[in-house]
Coordinates of C-alpha atoms in Angstrom, one line a residue:
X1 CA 0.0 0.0 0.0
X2 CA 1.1 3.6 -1.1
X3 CA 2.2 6.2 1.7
X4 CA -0.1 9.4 2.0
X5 CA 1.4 12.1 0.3
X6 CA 1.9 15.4 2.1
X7 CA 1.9 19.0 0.7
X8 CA 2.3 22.1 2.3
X9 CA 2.7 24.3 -0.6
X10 CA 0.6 27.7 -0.4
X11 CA -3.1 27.5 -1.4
X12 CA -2.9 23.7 -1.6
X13 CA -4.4 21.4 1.1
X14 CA -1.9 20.3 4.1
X15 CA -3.9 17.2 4.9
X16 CA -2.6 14.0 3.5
X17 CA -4.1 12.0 0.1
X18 CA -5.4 9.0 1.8
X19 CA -4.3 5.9 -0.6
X20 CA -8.6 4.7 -0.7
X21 CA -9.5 1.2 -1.0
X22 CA -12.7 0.6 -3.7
X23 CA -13.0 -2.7 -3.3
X24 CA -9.8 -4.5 -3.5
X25 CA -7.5 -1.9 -5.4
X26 CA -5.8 0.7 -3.6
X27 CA -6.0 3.9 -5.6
X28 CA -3.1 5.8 -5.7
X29 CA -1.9 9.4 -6.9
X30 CA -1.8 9.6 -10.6
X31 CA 2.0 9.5 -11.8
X32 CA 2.1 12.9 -13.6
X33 CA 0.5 14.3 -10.2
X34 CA 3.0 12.4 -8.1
X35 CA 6.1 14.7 -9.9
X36 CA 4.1 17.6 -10.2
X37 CA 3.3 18.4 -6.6
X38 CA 6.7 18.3 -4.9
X39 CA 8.4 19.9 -8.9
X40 CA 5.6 23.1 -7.9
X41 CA 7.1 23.0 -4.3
X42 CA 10.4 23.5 -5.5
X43 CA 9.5 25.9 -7.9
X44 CA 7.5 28.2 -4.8
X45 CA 10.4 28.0 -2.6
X46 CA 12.7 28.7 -5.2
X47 CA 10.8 32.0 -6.4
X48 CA 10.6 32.8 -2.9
X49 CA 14.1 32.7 -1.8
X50 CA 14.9 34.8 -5.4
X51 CA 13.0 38.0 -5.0
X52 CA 14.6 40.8 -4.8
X53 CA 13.2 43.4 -2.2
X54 CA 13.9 47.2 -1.7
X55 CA 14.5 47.9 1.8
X56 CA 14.1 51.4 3.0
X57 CA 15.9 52.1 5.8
X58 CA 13.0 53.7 9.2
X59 CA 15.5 52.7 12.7
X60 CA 11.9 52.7 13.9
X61 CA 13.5 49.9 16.3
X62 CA 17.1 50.4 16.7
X63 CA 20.3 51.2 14.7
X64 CA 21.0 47.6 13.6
X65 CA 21.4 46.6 10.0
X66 CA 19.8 42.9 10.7
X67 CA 16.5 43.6 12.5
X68 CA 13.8 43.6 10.2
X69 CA 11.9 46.2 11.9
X70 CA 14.5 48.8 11.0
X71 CA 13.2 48.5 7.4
X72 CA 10.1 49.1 5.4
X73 CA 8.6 46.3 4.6
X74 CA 9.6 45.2 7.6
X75 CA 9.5 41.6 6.6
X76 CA 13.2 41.3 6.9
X77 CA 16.4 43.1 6.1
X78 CA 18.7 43.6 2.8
X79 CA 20.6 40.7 1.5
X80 CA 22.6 40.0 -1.5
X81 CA 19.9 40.1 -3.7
X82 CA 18.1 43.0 -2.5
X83 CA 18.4 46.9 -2.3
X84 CA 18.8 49.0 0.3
X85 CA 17.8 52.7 0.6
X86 CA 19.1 55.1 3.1
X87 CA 17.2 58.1 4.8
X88 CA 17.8 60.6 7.5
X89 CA 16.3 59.1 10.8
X90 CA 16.7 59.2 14.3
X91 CA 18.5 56.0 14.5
X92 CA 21.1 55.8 11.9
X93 CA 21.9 52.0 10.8
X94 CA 25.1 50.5 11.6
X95 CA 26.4 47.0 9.5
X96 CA 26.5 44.1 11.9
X97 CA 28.3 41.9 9.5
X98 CA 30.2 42.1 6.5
X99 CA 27.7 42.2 4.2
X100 CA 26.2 41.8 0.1
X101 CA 23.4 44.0 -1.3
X102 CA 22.4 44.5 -5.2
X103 CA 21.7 48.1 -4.9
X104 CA 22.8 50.6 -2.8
X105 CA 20.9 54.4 -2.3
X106 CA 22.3 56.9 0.1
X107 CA 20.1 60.1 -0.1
X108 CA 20.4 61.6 2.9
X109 CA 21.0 60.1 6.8
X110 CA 24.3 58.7 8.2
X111 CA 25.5 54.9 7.3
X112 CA 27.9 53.5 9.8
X113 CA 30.0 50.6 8.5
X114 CA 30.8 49.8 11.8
X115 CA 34.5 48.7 10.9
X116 CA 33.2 46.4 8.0
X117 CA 32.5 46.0 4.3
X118 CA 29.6 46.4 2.2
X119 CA 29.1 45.6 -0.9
X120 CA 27.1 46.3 -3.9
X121 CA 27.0 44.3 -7.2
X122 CA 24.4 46.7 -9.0
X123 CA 24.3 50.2 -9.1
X124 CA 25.2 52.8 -6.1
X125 CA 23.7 56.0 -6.3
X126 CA 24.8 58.5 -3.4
X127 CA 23.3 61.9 -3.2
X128 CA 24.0 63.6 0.1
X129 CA 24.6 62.3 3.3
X130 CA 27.4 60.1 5.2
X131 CA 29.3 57.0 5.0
X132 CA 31.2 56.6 7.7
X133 CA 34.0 53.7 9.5
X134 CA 34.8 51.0 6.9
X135 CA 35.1 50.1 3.2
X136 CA 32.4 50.8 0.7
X137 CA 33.0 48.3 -2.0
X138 CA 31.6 48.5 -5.6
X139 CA 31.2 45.6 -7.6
X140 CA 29.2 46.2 -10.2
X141 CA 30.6 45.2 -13.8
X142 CA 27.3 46.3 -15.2
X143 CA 26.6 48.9 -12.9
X144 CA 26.9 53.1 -12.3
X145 CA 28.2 53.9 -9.3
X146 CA 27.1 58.1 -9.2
X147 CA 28.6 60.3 -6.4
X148 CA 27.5 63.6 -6.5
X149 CA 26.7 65.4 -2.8
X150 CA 27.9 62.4 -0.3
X151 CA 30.5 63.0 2.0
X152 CA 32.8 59.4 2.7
X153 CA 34.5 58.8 6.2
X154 CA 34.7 55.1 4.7
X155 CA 37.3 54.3 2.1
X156 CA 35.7 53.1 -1.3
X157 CA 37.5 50.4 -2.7
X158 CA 35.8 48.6 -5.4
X159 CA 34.9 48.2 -9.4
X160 CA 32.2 49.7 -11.4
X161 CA 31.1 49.6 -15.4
X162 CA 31.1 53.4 -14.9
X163 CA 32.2 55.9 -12.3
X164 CA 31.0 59.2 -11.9
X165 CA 32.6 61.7 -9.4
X166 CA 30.1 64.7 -9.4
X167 CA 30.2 66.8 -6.3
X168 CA 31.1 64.6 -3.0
X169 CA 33.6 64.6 -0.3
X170 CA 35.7 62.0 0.1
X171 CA 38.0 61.6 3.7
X172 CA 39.6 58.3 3.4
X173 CA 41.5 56.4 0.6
X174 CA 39.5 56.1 -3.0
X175 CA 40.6 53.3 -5.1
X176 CA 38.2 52.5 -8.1
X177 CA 38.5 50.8 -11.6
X178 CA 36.3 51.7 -14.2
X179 CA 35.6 48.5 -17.1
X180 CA 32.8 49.8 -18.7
X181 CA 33.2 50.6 -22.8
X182 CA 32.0 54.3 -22.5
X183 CA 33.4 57.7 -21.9
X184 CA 32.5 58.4 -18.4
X185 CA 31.9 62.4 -17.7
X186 CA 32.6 63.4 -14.0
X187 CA 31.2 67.1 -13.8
X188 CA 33.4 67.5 -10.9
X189 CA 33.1 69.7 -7.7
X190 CA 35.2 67.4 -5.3
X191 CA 37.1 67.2 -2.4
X192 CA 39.5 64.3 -2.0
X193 CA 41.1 64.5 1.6
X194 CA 43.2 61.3 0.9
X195 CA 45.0 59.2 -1.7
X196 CA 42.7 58.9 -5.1
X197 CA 43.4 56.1 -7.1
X198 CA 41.9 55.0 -10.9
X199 CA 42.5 52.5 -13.3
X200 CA 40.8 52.2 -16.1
X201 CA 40.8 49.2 -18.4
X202 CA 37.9 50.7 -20.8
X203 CA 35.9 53.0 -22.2
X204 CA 37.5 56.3 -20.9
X205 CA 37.5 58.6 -17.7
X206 CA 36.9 62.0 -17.4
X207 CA 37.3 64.0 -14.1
X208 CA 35.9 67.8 -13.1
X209 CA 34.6 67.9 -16.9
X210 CA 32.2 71.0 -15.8
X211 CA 33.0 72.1 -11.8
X212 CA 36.4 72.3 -9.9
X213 CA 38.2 69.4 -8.1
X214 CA 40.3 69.5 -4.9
X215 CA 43.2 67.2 -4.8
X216 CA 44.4 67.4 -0.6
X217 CA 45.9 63.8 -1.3
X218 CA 48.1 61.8 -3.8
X219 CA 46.3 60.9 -7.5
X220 CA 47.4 57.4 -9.0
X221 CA 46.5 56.7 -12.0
X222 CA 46.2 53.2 -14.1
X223 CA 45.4 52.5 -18.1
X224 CA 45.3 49.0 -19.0
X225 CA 43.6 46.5 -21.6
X226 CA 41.1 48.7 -24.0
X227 CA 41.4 51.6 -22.2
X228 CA 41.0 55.2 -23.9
X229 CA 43.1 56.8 -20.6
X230 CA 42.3 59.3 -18.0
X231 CA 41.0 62.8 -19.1
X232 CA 42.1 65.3 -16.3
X233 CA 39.9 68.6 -17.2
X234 CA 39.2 69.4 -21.6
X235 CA 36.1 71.3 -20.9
X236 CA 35.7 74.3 -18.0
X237 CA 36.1 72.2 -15.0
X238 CA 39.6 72.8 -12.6
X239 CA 41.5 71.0 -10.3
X240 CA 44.1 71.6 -7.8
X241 CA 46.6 69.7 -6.0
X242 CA 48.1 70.8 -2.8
X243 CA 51.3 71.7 -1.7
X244 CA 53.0 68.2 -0.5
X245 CA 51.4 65.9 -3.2
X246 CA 51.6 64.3 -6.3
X247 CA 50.2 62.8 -9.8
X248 CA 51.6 59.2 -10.7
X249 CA 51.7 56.3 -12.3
X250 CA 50.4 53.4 -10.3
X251 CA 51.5 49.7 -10.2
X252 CA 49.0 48.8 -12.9
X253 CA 51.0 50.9 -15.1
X254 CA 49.9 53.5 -18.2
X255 CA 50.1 51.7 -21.3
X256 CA 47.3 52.8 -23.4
X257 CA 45.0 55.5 -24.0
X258 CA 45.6 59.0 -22.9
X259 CA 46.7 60.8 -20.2
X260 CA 45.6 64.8 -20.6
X261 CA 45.6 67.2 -17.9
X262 CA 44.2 70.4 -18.9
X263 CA 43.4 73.3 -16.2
X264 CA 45.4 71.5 -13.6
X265 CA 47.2 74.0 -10.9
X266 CA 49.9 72.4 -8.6
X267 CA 50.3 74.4 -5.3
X268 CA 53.9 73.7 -3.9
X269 CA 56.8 72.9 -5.3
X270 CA 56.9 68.9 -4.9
X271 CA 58.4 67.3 -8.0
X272 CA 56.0 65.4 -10.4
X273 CA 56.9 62.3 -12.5
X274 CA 55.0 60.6 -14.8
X275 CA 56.4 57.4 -16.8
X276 CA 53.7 56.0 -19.3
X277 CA 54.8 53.1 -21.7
X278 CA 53.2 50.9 -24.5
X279 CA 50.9 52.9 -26.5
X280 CA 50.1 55.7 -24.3
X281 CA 50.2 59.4 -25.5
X282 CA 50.8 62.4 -22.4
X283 CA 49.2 65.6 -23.4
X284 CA 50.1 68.8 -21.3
X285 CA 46.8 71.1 -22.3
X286 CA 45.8 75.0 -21.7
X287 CA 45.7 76.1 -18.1
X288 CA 47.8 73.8 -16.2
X289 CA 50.7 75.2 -14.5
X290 CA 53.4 72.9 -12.3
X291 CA 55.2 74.7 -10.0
X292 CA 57.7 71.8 -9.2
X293 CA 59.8 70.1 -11.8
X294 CA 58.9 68.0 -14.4
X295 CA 60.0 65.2 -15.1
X296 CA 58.0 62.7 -17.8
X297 CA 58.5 59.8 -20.0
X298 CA 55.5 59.1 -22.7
X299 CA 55.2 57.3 -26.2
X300 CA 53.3 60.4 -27.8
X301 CA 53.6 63.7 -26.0
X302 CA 51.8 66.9 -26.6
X303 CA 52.5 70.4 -25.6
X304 CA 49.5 72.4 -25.7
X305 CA 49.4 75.3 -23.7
X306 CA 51.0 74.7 -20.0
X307 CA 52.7 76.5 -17.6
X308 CA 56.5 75.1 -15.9
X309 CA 57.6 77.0 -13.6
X310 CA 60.4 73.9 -12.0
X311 CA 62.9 72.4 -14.5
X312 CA 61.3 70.2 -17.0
X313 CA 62.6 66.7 -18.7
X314 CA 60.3 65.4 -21.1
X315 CA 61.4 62.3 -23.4
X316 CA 59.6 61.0 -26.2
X317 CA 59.6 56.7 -26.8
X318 CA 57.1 56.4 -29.3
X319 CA 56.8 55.6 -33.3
X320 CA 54.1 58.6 -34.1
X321 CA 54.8 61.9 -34.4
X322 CA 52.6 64.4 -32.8
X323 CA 52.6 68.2 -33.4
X324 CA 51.8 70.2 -30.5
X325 CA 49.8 73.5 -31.1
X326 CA 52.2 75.2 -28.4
X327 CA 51.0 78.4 -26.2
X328 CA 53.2 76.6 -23.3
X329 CA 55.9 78.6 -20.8
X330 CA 59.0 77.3 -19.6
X331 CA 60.1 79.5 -16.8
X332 CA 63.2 76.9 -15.9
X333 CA 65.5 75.2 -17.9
X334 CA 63.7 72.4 -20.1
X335 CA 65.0 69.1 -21.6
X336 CA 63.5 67.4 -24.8
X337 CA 64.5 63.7 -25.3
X338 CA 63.4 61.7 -28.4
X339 CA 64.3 57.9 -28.2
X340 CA 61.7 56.7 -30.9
X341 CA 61.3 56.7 -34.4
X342 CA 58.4 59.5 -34.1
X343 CA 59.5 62.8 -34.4
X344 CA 58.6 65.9 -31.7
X345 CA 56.5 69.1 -32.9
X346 CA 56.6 71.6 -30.9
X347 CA 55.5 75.2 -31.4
X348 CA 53.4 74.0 -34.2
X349 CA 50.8 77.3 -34.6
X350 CA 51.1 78.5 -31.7
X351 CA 54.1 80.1 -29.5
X352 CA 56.2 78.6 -27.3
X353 CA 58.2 80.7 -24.9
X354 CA 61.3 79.6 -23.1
X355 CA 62.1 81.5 -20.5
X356 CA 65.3 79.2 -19.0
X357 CA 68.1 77.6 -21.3
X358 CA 66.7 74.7 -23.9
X359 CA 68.5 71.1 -23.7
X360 CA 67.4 68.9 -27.1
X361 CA 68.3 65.3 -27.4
X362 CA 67.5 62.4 -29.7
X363 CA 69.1 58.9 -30.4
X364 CA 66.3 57.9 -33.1
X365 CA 64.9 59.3 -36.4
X366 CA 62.4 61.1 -34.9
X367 CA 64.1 64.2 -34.3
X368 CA 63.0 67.5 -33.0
X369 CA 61.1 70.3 -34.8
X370 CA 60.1 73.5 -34.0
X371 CA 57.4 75.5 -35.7
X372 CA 56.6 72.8 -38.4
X373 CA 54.2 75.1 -40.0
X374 CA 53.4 78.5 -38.5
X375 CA 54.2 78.7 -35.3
X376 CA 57.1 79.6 -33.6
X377 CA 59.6 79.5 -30.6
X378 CA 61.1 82.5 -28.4
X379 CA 64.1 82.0 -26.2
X380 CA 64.5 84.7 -23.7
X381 CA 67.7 87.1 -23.6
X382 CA 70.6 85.8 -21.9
X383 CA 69.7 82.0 -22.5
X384 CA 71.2 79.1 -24.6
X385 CA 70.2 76.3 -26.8
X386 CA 72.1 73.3 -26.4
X387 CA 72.4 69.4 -27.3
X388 CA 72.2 67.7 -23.7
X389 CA 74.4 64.6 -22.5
X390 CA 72.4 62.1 -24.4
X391 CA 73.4 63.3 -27.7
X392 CA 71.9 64.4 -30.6
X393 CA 73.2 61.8 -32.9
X394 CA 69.9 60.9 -35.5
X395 CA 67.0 62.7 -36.9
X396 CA 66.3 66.5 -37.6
X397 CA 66.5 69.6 -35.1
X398 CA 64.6 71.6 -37.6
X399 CA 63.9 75.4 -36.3
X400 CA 61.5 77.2 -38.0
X401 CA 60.3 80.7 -36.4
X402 CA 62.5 80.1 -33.7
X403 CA 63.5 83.8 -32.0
X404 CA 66.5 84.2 -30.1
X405 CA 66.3 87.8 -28.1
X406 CA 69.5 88.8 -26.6
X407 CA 72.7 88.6 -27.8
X408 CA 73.6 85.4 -26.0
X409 CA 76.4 83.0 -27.8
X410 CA 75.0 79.7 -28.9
X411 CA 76.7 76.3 -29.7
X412 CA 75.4 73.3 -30.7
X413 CA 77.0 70.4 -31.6
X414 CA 74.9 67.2 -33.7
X415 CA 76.1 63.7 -34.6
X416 CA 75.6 60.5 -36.0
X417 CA 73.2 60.5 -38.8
X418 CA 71.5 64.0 -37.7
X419 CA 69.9 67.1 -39.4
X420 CA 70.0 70.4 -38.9
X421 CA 67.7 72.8 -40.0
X422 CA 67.4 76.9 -40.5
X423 CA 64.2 77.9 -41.8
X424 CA 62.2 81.2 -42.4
X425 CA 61.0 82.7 -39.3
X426 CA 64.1 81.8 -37.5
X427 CA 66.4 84.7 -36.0
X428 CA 69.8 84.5 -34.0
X429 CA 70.5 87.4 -32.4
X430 CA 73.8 86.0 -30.8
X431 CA 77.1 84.6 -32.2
X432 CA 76.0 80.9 -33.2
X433 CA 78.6 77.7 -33.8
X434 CA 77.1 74.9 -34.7
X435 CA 78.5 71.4 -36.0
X436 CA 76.3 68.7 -37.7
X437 CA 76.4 66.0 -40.3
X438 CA 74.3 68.2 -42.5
X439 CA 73.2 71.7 -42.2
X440 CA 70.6 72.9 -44.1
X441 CA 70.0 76.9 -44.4
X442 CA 66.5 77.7 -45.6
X443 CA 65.5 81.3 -44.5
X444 CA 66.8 82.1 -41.9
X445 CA 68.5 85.5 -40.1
X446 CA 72.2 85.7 -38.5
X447 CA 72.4 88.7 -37.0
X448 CA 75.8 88.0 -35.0
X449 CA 78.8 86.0 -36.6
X450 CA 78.4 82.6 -37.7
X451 CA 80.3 79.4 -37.7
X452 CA 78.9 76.1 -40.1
X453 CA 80.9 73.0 -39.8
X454 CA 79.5 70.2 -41.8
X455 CA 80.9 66.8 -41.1
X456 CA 78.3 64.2 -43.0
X457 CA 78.6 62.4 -46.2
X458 CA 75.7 63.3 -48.2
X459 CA 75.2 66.3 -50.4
X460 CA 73.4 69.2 -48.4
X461 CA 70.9 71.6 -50.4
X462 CA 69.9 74.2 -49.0
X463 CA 66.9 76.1 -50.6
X464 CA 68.4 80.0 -49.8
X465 CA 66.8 82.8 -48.6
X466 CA 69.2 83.7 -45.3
X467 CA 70.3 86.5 -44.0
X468 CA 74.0 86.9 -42.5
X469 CA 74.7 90.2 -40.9
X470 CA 78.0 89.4 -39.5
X471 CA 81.1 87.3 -40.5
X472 CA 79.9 83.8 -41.5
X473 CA 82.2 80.8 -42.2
X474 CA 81.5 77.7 -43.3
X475 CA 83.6 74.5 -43.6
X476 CA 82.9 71.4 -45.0
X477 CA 84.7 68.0 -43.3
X478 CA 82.9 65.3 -44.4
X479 CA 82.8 63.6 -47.7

């Protein structure tokens, strides 16, 4: 004889399916009944355990996280697969627990992590308010985390498809990565008290795109996989970074996209290095000023309209060549190094001034140009233009509209397999010496004596136009 069957599934009778005798057969369940009933149990329960609830927080009880009647619905408290919304009330909640939501909303009210971790795997959306003692930790690869008027006691330590930083305070240590495929916009208008740091691995990220950022800590930054790079500033937003502090290159490294810092002040005089490798292009834009040195190493570089007030070393490692639209001030001695194959444009429609002596380098066929087209270059009185220890041994130092004022000597000495180049626009208001494999004279005006030494092997044409207002010589060594 068959066992009753029981089921206690919602809206179904609890009281067990007698197995009735007529006549001498038992009857029994029907077969597709007797996989039905416990498959639709399963199937309840399952549902059941699934849904996903949004919990608004009330502290109508107390201030802990894991009493239901802290939350509306009160039917239980957020869990991983749930959301949790945070208003002011008179009992802030405080985490119990480590502890795994799906969305998190802070608009207003006090969250206290009480020394531990939450996490969200959706989207975060914080508004105003506080998050305070512990780590707030994003992940979300398909979500938007959006801070725009919270202020964070907690450090936030986490991953995100998109991040945007729109108008919050931050206290403790930021360290994000952004993977989703889109440009992400920050409009800016924060405050970071400690260490930021961002890597992005795609899509690209923009910071203080509209409003002004306050760097009071250290910015890393990180480019890896698909990234497009990190956009400091390009529209009206600002930023500063205080006295003491730095922007670098973090352990992840910066080996693709682009790293462009535009309206960027530097309070202080600490000295700033950047060293980006693989693909990666460092652009220098309008409005930034570094009060400390300089020192950078980049694939592509572009000058574009920034202010040095420290020494500056830039060297160039990539196979492109970029022209720079200029408008830049070097108030200290600067230092152009080209390693690569691409060449360096400087002063390319724009004007360059160079307020401390000029070092130029390159070991590569890229060279060095100045005013490619119609820009041009003005060294200040009583400073030189130089080749620096490295050498200047292959490519072209072309100088076109560069202006020497003052009636400084100059003496510049190129090797190897290199160019050098007089063109119109140019003007040398000082005695100049120069030695080079060739030398090619294309417009330009000597207004002290001159010395040419040319030591290559090839035939050197030059297409005229020059102006020698003093004694000029010219000797020819090579072949």
């Amino acid at each position: 004889m068959h066992s009753p069957i029981s089921t206690k599934v919602r809206g179904i009778s609890n009281k067990p399916c007698p197995a009735t005798v007529l006549g001498s057969r038992p009857q029994v369940l029907p077969s597709y009944l007797a996989w039905t009933v416990p498959a639709l149990f399963l199937i309840l329960i399952s549902g059941s355990a699934s849904a996903q609830t949004t919990y608004t927080w009330t502290g109508a009880a107390n201030t802990a996280w894991n009493n239901a009647a802290n939350w509306s619905p009160a039917t239980g408290y957020p869990l991983v697969a749930d959301n949790a919304v945070i208003v002011t009330t008179a009992n802030p909640p405080v985490l119990d627990a480590d502890r795994t939501i799906t969305n998190l909303t802070v608009t207003s009210g006090t969250v206290d992590l009480g020394a531990r971790t939450l996490t969200y795997t959706g989207t975060g959306t914080f508004t105003s308010g506080a998050v305070n003692n512990g780590t707030l930790a994003p992940n979300s690869p398909a979500g938007t985390t959006t801070l725009s008027g919270t202020t964070f006691a907690a450090a936030i330590n986490g991953t995100a498809d998109r991040m945007l930083f729109n108008g919050s305070i931050f206290n403790a240590p930021v360290t994000v990565t952004k993977t989703g495929s889109t440009n992400d916009y920050s409009n800016g208008g924060n405050t970071f008290n400690n260490t930021l740091t961002i890597t992005v691995t795609n899509g690209r990220q923009y910071m203080y795109n509209s409003a002004n950022d306050t760097y009071n800590g250290n910015v890393i930054l990180n480019s890896t996989g698909t990234s497009g790079g990190v956009w400091l500033g390009q529209n009206t937003g600002s930023a500063t970074l205080a006295a003491g502090r730095i922007v670098s290159i973090g352990a992840g490294g910066f080996s693709i996209g682009s790293l462009l810092i535009r309206n960027f002040t530097q309070t202080g005089t600490t000295a700033q290095v950047l060293t980006l490798t693989g693909a990666s292009t460092l652009y220098f834009q309008t409005g930034s000023t570094f009060n400390g040195n300089v020192t950078t190493t980049s694939p592509g570089l572009y000058m574009n309209g920034s202010t040095f007030q420290g020494t500056a070393k830039f060297t160039k490692t990539g196979s492109a060549s970029e022209y720079s639209s200029a408008g830049c001030t070097f108030n200290s001695t600067t230092e152009f190094i080209v390693t690569g194959i691409g060449a360096l444009a400087l002063s390319n429609t724009g004007t360059d001034t160079y307020n401390g002596n000029l070092i130029v380098n390159s070991t590569s066929t890229g060279g060095i140009w100045f005013g490619a087209t119609s820009g041009s270059s003005v060294l200040a009185s009583g400073r030189t233009i130089t080749v620096g220890s490295s050498g200047f041994s292959s490519g072209d130092l072309r100088l076109k509209g560069f202006i020497q004022n003052g009636a400084t000597s100059q003496v510049f000495v190129l090797t190897g397999a290199a160019q050098l180049h007089f063109s119109a626009g140019t003007v040398f208001n000082g005695a100049l010496t120069t030695t080079s494999p060739t030398i090619l004279l294309n417009g330009a005006v000597f207004n002290g004596t001159t010395s040419f030494v040319k030591t290559g092997s090839a035939n050197d044409v030059g297409s005229g136009g020059n102006v020698f207002n003093a004694i000029a010589e010219f000797t020819n060594t090579g072949t």
